[in-house]
XYZ file of C-alpha atoms in Angstrom:
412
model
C 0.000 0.000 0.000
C 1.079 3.265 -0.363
C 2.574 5.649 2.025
C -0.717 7.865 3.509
C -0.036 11.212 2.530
C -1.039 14.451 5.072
C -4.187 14.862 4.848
C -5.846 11.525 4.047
C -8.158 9.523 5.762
C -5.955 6.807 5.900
C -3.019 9.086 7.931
C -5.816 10.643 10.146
C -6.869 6.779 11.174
C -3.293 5.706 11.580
C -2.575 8.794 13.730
C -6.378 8.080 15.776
C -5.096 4.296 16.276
C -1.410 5.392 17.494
C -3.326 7.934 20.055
C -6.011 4.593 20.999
C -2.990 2.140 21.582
C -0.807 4.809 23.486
C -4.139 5.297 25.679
C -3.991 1.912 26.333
C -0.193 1.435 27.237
C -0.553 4.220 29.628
C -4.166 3.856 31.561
C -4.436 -0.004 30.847
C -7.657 -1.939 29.444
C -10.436 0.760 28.643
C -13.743 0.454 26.782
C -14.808 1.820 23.925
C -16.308 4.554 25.768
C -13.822 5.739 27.789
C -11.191 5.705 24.277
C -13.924 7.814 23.185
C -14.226 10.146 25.443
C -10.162 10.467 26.249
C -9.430 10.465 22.232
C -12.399 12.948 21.272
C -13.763 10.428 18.537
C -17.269 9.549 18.619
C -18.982 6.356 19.731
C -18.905 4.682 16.193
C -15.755 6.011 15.087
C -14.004 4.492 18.378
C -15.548 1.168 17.677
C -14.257 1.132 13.702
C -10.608 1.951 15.287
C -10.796 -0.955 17.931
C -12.138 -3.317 15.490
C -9.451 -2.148 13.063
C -6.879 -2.969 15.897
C -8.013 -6.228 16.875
C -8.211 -7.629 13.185
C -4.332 -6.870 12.808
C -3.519 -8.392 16.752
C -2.266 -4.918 18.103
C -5.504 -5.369 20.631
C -7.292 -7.728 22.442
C -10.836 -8.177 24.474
C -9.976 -8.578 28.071
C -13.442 -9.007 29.958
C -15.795 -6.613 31.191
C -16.135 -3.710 33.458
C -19.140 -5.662 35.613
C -19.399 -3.853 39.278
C -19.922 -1.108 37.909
C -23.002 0.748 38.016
C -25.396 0.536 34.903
C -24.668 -2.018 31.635
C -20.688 -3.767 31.895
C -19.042 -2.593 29.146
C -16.364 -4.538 26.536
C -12.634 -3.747 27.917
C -9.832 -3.407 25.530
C -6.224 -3.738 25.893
C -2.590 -3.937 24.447
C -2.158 -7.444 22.592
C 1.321 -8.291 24.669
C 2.011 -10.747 22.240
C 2.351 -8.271 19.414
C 5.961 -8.227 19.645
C 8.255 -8.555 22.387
C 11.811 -7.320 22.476
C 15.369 -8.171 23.983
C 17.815 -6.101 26.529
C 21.211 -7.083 28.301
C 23.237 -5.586 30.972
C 26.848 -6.205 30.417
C 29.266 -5.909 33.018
C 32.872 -7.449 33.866
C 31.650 -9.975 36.437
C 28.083 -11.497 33.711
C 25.546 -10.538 31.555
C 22.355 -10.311 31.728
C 19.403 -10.475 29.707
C 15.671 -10.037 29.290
C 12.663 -10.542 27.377
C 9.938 -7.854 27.208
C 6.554 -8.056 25.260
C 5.323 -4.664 23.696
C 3.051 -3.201 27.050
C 6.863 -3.250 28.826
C 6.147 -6.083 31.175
C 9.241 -8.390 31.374
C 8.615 -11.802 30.810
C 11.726 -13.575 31.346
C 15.539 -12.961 32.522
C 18.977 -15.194 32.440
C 22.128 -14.365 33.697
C 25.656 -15.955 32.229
C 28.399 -15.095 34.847
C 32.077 -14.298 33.208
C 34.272 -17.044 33.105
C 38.007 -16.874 32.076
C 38.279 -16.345 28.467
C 34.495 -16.826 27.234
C 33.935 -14.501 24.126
C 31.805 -11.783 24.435
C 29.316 -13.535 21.215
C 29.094 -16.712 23.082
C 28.077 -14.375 26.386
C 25.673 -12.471 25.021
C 24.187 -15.801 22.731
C 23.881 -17.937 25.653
C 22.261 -14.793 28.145
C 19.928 -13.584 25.231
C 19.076 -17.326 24.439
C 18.069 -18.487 27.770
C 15.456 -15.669 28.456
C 14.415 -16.056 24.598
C 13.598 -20.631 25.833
C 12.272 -19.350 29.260
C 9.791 -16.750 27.823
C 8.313 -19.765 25.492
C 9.982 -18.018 21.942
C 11.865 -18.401 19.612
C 14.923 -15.671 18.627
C 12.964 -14.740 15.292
C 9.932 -13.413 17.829
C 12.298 -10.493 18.548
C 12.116 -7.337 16.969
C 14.965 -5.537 18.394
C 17.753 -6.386 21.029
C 19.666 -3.084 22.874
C 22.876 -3.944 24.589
C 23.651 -2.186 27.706
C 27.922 -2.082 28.094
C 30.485 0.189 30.170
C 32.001 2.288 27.796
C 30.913 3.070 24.305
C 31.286 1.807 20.947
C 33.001 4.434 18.644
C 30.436 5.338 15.540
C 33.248 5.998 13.278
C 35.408 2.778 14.196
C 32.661 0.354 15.515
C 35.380 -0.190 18.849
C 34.366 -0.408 22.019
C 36.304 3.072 24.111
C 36.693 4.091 27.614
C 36.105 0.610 29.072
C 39.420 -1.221 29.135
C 38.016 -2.994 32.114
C 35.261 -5.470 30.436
C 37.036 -8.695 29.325
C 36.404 -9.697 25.924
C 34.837 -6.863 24.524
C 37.465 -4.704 22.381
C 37.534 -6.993 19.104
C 37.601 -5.066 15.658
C 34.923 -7.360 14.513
C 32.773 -8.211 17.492
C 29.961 -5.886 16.517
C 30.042 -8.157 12.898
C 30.146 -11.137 14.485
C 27.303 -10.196 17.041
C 25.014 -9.128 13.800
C 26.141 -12.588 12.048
C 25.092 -14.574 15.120
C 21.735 -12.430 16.277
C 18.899 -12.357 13.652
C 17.454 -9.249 14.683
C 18.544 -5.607 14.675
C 20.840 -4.894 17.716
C 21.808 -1.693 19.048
C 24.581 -1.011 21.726
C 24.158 2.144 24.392
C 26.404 2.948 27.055
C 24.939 1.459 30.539
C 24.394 4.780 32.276
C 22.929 5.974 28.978
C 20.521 3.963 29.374
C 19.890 4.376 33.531
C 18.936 8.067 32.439
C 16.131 6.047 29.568
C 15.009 4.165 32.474
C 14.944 7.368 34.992
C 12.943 9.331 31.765
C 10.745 6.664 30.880
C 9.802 5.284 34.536
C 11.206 7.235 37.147
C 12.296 10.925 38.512
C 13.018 12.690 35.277
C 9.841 11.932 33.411
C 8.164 15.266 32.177
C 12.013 16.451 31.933
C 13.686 17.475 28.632
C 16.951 18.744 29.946
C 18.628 16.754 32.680
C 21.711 15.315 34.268
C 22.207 11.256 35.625
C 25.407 11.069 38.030
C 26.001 7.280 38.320
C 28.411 6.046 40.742
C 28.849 1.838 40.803
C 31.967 0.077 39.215
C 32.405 3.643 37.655
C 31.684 7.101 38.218
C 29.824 8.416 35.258
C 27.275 10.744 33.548
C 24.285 11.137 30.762
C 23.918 13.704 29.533
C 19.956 14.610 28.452
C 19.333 17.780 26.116
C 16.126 18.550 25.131
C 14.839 15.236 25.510
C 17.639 13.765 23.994
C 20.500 11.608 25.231
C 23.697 13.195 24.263
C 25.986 10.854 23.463
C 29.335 12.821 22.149
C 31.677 12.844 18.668
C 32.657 9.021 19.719
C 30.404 8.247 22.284
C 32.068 9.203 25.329
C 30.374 12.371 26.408
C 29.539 11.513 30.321
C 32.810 10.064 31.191
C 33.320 12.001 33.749
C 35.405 9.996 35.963
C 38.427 11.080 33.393
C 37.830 14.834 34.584
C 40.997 16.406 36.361
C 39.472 18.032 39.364
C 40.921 20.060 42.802
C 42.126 17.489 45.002
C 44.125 14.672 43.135
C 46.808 14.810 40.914
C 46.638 15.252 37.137
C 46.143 11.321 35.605
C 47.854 11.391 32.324
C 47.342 8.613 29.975
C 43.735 8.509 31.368
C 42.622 5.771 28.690
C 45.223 3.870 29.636
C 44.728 4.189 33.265
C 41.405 3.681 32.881
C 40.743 6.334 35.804
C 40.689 9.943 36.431
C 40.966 12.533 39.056
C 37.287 12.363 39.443
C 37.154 9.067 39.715
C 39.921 8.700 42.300
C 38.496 11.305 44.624
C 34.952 10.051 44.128
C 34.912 6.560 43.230
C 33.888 4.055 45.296
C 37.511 2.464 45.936
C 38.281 5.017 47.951
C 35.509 5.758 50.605
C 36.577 2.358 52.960
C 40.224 4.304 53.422
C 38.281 8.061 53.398
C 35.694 6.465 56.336
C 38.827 4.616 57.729
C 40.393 8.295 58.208
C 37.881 9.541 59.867
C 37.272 6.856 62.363
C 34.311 4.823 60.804
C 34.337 1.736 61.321
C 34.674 -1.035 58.599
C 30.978 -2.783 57.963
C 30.643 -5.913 57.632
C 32.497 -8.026 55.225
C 31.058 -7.907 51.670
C 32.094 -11.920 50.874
C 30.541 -12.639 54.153
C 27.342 -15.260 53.188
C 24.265 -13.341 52.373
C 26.114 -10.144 52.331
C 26.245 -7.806 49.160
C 29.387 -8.853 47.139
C 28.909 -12.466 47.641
C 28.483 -14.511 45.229
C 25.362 -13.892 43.285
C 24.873 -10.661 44.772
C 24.447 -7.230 42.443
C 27.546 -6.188 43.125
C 31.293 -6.303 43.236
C 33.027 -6.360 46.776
C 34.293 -2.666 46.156
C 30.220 -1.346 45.960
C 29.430 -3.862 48.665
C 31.704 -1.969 50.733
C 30.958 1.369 49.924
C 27.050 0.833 50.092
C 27.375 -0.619 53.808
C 29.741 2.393 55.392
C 27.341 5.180 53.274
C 23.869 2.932 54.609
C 24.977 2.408 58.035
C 26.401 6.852 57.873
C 23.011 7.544 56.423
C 21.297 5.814 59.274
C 22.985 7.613 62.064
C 24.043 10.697 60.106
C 26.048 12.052 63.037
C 29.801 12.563 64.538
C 32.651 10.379 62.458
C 29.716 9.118 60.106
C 28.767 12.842 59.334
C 31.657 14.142 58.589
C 31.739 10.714 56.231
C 28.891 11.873 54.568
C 30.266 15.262 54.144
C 33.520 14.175 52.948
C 32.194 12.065 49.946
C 29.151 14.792 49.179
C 32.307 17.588 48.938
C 34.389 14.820 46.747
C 31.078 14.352 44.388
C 30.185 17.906 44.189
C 33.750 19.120 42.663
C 33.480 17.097 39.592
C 29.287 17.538 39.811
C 30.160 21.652 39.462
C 31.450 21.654 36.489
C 28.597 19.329 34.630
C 26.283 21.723 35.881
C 28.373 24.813 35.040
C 28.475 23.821 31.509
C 24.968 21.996 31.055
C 22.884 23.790 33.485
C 20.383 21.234 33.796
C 17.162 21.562 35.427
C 17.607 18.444 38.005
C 20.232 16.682 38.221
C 19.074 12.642 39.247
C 21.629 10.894 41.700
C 21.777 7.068 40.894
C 24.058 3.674 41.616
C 24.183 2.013 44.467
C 27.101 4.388 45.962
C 24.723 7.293 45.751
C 21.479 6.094 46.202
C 23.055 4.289 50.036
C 23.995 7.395 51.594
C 19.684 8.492 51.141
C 18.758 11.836 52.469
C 21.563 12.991 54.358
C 24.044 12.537 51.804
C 21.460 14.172 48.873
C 21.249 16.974 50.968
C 24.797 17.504 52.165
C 25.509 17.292 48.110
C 22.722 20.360 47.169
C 24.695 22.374 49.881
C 28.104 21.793 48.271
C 26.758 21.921 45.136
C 25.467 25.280 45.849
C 28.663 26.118 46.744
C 30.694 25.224 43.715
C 28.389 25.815 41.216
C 26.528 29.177 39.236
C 23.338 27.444 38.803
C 21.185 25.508 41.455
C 19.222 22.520 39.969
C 17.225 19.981 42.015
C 19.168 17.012 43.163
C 16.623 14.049 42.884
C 16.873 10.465 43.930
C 16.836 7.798 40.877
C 13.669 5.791 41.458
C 14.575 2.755 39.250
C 16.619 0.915 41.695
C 16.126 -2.166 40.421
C 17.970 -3.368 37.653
C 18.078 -0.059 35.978
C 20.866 -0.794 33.091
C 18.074 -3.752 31.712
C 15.264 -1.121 32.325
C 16.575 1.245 30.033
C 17.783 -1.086 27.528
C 14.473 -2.898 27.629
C 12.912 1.130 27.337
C 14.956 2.207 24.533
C 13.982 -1.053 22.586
C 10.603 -0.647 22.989
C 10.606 3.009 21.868
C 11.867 1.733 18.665
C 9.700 -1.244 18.405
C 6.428 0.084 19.167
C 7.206 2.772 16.090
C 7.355 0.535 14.324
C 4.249 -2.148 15.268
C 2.143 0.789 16.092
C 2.577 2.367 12.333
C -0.784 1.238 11.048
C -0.600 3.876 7.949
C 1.062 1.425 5.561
């Protein structure tokens, strides 16, 4: 069929169906009525559209809205089997992956932890693969798989930069060999890129269009989000702040190389157990300890384990040696923080990872008041609210965007 052309009946209907099935991602099953009513078409032209939906699978009848008062009326919603989509989180220590259908609700996730010398294909084949068997599909059901990795790949070399740390990963040809071994489009984003989708999408910057993500984990990092837009940088590194030189530690030359920065030595999380050791805080308990963060199977590495339990246990009893903890690493976060804002003067600026989001309250606070201090402008500091898994979020967010473009385009 042709393309619809502005104007036409047939772009007015697909633009009236994209409106009905957006309706229904956001509010959930509705009846005719009520997509009436919210959409502004009348009675019959509502039920056309929903009839036109259902015959192509993009909706389904889900039951009735009995209990309420007067005649039950039919209840429509998102078909979740009209296409699902694939994400992975990619760090040194596994990867993992996840299967979403098109309303966004995960249906399956499988984890491959590193072992010495795997490949980074076979990693990602065996991750994506096992949530692809335990969702009940079969890798052709995918539409669109976004890889979530430290670092970024380079758009004019196709190399993976600024992440010397992730094992297997820096092949010339690993981005051919992933498309020769995945039948669907891929894409690749860098992993707090895509915290700051998930944080747009489903958490504290939704309704923002210009924002900043400080990330502190493994790495201390940045996205950057103008107008509405991730921005990503000549060769994908914009965010990498962890390679800024900042007041306080030496100049690190060589940063690539080093795979550090002043930033990310005042900041980072390897150096908080020495900074609380300083100032008389004492050690938590041990992160390989059994059931303790950084034991096996846990979220994190031992160096976050550690650094979470001295900023949760500061945070809980924000007072004497664990103050001046607090106020320590807020001062150490707000000299690199200063000069994001100076340059980007964001509206808020959302504080996520594990390193941030343990010190709660106390240490957001103690940050606004440094930051106030160090910086021209004054955004809101905000908490993340995807704590869970946030990487996969995104990833899982950014190929849905995509995918639902797509499926939802009923004009052709």
């Amino acid at each position: 069929m042709p393309a619809a052309t502005p104007g036409t009946p047939s772009l007015l209907r697909a633009m009236n169906d994209r409106a009905a099935l957006e309706l229904l991602l956001t509010h959930g099953p509705l009846s005719r009525t009520r997509i009436g009513h919210l959409t502004g078409l009348s009675k019959p032209t509502a039920s056309q559209l929903l009839a036109r939906l259902e015959a192509v699978g993009l909706v389904v009848a889900t039951g009735t809205d009995a209990g309420r008062p007067g005649p039950s009326a039919q209840l429509y919603a998102i078909n979740p089997r009209a296409a699902h989509v694939g994400g992975l989180d990619v760090t040194p220590e596994r990867v993992l992956a996840a299967v979403a259908d098109i309303t966004g609700t995960v249906v399956a996730t499988h984890e491959v932890p590193y072992t010495e010398g795997a490949e980074a294909v076979t990693q990602v084949t065996e991750a994506l693969g096992g949530a692809i068997e335990a969702a009940g599909l079969h890798r052709t059901d995918l539409r669109r798989v976004v890889i979530g990795t430290p670092g970024a790949f380079d758009p004019q070399t196709g190399r993976l930069r600024y992440a010397s740390h992730l094992p297997g990963w820096h092949s010339p040809t690993l981005l051919e060999e992933l498309a020769a071994a995945l039948p669907m489009p891929v894409e690749y984003e860098n992993d707090v890129n895509l915290v700051a989708v998930a944080e747009q999408r489903l958490g504290a910057a939704r309704g923002h269009e210009d924002f900043v993500l400080l990330w502190n984990e493994e790495g201390l990092g940045a996205a950057l989000v103008l107008g509405g837009r991730l921005h990503r940088g000549w060769t994908g590194g914009a965010g990498e702040v962890g390679f800024l030189p900042v007041p306080g530690r030496p100049l690190v030359r060589q940063v690539t190389r080093a795979n550090s920065g002043g930033y990310q030595e005042l900041a980072g999380v390897e150096g908080l157990p020495r900074l609380a050791a300083e100032l008389g805080v004492e050690p938590a308990d041990a992160p390989g300890a059994p059931g303790a963060a950084g034991a096996p199977g846990a979220p994190h590495g031992p160096e976050v384990a550690a650094a979470v339990a001295l900023l949760a246990r500061a945070a809980a009893a924000p007072e004497g040696a664990h103050l001046q903890f607090l106020q320590s690493y807020a001062t150490a976060l707000a000299t690199g923080l200063a000069s994001v804002v100076a340059v980007l003067d964001p509206e808020i600026v959302v504080l996520s990872g594990a390193a941030i989001s343990a010190g709660g309250e106390p240490l957001r606070a103690l940050l606004e008041v440094e930051l106030a201090e160090l910086a021209p402008s004054r955004p809101r500091l905000v908490p993340g609210e995807v704590r869970e898994r946030p990487v996969l979020h995104g990833a899982l967010e950014s190929a849905l965007a995509a995918t639902r473009d797509e499926v939802f385009d009923t004009s052709g």
